[in-house]
Tab-separated table of C-alpha atoms in Angstrom:
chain	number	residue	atom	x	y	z
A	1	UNK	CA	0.000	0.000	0.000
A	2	UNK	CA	2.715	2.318	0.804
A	3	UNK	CA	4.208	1.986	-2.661
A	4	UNK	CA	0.525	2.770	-4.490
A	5	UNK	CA	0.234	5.570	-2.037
A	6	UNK	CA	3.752	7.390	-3.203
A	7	UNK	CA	3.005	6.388	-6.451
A	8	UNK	CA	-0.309	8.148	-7.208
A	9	UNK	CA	0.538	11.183	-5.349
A	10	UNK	CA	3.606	11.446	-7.332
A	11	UNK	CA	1.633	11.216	-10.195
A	12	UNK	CA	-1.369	13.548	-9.247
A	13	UNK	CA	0.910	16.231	-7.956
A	14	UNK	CA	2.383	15.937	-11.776
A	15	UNK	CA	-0.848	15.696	-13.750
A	16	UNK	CA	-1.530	19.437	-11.802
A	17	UNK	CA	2.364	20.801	-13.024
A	18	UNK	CA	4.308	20.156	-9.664
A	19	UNK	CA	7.747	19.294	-10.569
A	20	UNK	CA	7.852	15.827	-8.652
A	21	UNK	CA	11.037	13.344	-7.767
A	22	UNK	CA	9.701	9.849	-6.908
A	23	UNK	CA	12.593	8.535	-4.730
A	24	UNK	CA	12.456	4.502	-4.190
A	25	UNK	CA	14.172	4.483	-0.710
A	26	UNK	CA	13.168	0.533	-0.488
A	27	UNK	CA	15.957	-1.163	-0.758
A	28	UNK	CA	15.006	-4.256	0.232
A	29	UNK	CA	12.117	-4.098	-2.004
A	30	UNK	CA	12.230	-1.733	-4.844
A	31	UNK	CA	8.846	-1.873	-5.599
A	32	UNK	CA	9.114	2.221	-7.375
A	33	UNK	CA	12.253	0.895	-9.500
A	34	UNK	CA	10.364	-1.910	-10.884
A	35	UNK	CA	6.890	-0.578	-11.244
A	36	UNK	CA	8.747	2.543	-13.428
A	37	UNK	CA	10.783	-0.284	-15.283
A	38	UNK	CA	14.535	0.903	-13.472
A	39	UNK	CA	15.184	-2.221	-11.811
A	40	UNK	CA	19.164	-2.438	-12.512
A	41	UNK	CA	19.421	1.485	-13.068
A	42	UNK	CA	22.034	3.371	-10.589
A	43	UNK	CA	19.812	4.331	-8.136
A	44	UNK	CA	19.775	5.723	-4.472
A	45	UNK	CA	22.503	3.475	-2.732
A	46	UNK	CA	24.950	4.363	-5.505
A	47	UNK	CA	24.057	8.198	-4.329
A	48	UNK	CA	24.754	7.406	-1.057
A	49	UNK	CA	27.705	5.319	-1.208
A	50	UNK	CA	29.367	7.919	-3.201
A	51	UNK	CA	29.688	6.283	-6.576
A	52	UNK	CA	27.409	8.897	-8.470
A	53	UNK	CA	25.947	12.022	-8.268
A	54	UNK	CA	21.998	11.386	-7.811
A	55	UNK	CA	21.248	14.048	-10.222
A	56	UNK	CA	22.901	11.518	-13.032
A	57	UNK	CA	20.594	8.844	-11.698
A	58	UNK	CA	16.778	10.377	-11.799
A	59	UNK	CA	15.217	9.379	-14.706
A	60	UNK	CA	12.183	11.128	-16.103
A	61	UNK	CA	8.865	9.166	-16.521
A	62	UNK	CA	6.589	9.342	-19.228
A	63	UNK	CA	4.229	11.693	-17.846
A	64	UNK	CA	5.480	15.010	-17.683
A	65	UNK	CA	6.884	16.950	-14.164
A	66	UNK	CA	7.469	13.282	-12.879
A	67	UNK	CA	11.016	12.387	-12.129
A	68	UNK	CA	11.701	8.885	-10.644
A	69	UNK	CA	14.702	7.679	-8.049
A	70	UNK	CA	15.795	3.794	-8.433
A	71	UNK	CA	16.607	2.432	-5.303
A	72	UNK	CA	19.656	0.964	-6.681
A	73	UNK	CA	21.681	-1.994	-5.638
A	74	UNK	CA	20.568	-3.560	-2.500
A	75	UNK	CA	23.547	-2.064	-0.015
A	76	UNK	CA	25.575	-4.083	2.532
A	77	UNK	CA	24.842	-0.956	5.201
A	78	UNK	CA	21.634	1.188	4.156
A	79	UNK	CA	20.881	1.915	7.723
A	80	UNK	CA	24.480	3.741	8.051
A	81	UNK	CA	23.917	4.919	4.254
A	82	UNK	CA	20.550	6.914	5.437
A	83	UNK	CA	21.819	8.443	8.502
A	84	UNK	CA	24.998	9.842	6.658
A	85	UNK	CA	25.081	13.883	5.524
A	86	UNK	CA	25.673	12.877	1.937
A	87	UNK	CA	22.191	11.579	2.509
A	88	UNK	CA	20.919	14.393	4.080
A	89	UNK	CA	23.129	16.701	1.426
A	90	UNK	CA	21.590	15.031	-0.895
A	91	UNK	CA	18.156	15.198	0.298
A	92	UNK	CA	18.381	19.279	0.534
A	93	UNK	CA	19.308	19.435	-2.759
A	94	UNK	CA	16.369	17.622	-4.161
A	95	UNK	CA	13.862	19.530	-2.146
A	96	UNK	CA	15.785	22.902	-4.033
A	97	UNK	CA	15.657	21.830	-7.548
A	98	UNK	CA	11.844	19.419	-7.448
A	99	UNK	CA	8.530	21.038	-6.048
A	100	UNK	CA	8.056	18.062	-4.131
A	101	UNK	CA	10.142	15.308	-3.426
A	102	UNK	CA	7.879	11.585	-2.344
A	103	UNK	CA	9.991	8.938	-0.270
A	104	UNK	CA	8.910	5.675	-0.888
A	105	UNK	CA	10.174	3.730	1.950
A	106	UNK	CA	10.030	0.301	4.007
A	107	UNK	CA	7.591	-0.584	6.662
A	108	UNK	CA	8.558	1.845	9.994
A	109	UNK	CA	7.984	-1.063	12.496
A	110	UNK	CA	10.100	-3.509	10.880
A	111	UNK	CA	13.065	-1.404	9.300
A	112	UNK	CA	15.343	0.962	10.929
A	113	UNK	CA	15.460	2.970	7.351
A	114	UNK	CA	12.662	4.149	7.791
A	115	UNK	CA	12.989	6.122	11.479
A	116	UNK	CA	15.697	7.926	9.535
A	117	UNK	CA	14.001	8.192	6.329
A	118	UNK	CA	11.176	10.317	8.767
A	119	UNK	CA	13.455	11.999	10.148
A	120	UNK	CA	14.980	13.682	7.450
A	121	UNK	CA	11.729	14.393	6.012
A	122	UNK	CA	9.347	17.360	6.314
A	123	UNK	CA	6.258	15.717	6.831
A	124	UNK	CA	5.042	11.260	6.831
A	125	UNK	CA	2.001	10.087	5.400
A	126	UNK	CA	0.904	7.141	7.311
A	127	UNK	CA	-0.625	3.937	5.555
A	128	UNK	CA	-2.680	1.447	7.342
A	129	UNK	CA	-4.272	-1.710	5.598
A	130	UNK	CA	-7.722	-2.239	7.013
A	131	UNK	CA	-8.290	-5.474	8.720
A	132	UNK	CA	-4.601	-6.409	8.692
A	133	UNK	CA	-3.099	-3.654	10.782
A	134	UNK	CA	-4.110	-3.542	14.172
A	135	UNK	CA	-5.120	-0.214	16.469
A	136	UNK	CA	-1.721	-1.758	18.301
A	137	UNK	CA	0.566	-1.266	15.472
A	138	UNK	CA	-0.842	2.081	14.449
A	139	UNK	CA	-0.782	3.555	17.868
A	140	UNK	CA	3.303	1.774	18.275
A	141	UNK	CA	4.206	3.918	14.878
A	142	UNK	CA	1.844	6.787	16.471
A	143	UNK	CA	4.526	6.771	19.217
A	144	UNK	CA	7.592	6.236	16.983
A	145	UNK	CA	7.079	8.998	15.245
A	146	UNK	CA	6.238	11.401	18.224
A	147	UNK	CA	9.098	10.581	20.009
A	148	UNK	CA	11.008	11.182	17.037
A	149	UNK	CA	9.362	14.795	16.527
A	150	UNK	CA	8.110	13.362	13.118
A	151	UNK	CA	5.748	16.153	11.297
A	152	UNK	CA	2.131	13.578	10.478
A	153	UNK	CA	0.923	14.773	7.560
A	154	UNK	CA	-2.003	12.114	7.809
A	155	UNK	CA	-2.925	8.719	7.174
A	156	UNK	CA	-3.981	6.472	4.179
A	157	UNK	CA	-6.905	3.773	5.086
A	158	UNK	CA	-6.719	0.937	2.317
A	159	UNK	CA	-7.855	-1.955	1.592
A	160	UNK	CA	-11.604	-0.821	3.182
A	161	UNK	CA	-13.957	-3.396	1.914
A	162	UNK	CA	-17.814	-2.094	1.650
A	163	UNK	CA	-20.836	-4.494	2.301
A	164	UNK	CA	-23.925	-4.045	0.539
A	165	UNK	CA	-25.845	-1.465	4.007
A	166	UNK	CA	-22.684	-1.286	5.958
A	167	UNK	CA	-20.796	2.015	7.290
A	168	UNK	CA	-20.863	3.927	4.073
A	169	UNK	CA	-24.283	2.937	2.857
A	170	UNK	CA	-25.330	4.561	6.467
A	171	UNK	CA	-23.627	7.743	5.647
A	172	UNK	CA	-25.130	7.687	1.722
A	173	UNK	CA	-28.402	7.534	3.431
A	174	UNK	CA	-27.873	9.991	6.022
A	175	UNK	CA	-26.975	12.305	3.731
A	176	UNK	CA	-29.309	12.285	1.060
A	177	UNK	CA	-32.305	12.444	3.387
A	178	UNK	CA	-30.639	15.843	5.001
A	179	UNK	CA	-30.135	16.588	1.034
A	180	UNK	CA	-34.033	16.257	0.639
A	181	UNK	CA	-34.893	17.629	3.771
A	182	UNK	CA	-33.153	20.762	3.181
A	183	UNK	CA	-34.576	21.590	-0.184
């Protein structure tokens, strides 16, 4: 979910002419690198490591005022590669040349990356997959990211499934007879 959530704001924020960078910051699953077809591109870790400069690495996608970061070669020490200032350096300069620059990252409970990825970033969009994410796990990342000063932008629900007079069709109801009683 995290991936389709980066992924379609990247590409809304585009379709509306904001100069976005996609950055795949997965690097144990590059799901960005593959879904824009870079898998095998010089990517993020070869940024990081200082092999290349990540300007020479962002590839532009078909659609225009999208850019798009591989994640590169799996690296040996990504956690140290994160926390570095070339990472950080590199980060800052992103921000100056792109409108917006989208982190796609790894799961915050299960990969150190990611506390550093949120902490060099201005603001975290929280996903949760309904009915497989518990109120425990979302309140645990709640407190990771408060205790690491971490600016919440939100949170994405997915994976909602609708029954035929559930939640929603409550709501639909509610709402259209306040429609008709108000007209």
């Amino acid at each position: 979910g995290r991936t389709t959530v980066a992924s379609n704001l990247a590409l809304t924020g585009a379709h509306v002419g904001t100069r976005i960078l996609l950055v795949d910051a997965n690097f144990r699953r590059p799901t960005i690198s593959r879904l824009y077809g870079l898998e095998g591109h010089a990517g993020l870790s070869d940024v990081l490591s200082g092999q290349t400069a990540w300007a020479d690495c962002v590839r532009q996608t078909d659609m225009p005022n999208l850019s798009v970061l591989a994640a590169g070669p799996m690296p040996p020490n990504s956690t140290e590669l994160i926390g570095s200032d070339l990472a950080r350096g590199a980060l800052a300069e992103m921000a100056a040349r792109f409108d917006q620059v989208i982190v796609d990252g790894p799961p915050l409970l299960l990969i150190s990356d990611a506390r550093l990825l949120a902490g060099l970033a201005d603001g975290v969009i929280v996903v949760v997959r309904a009915g497989v994410n518990t109120h425990g796990i979302v309140t645990r990342v709640r407190s990771v990211l408060t205790a690491m000063n971490a600016h919440v932008l939100g949170g994405v629900l997915n994976g909602v499934r609708t029954t035929a007079g559930g939640y929603l069709r409550k709501n639909y109801d509610a709402f259209h007879e306040y429609h008709e009683a108000n007209v």
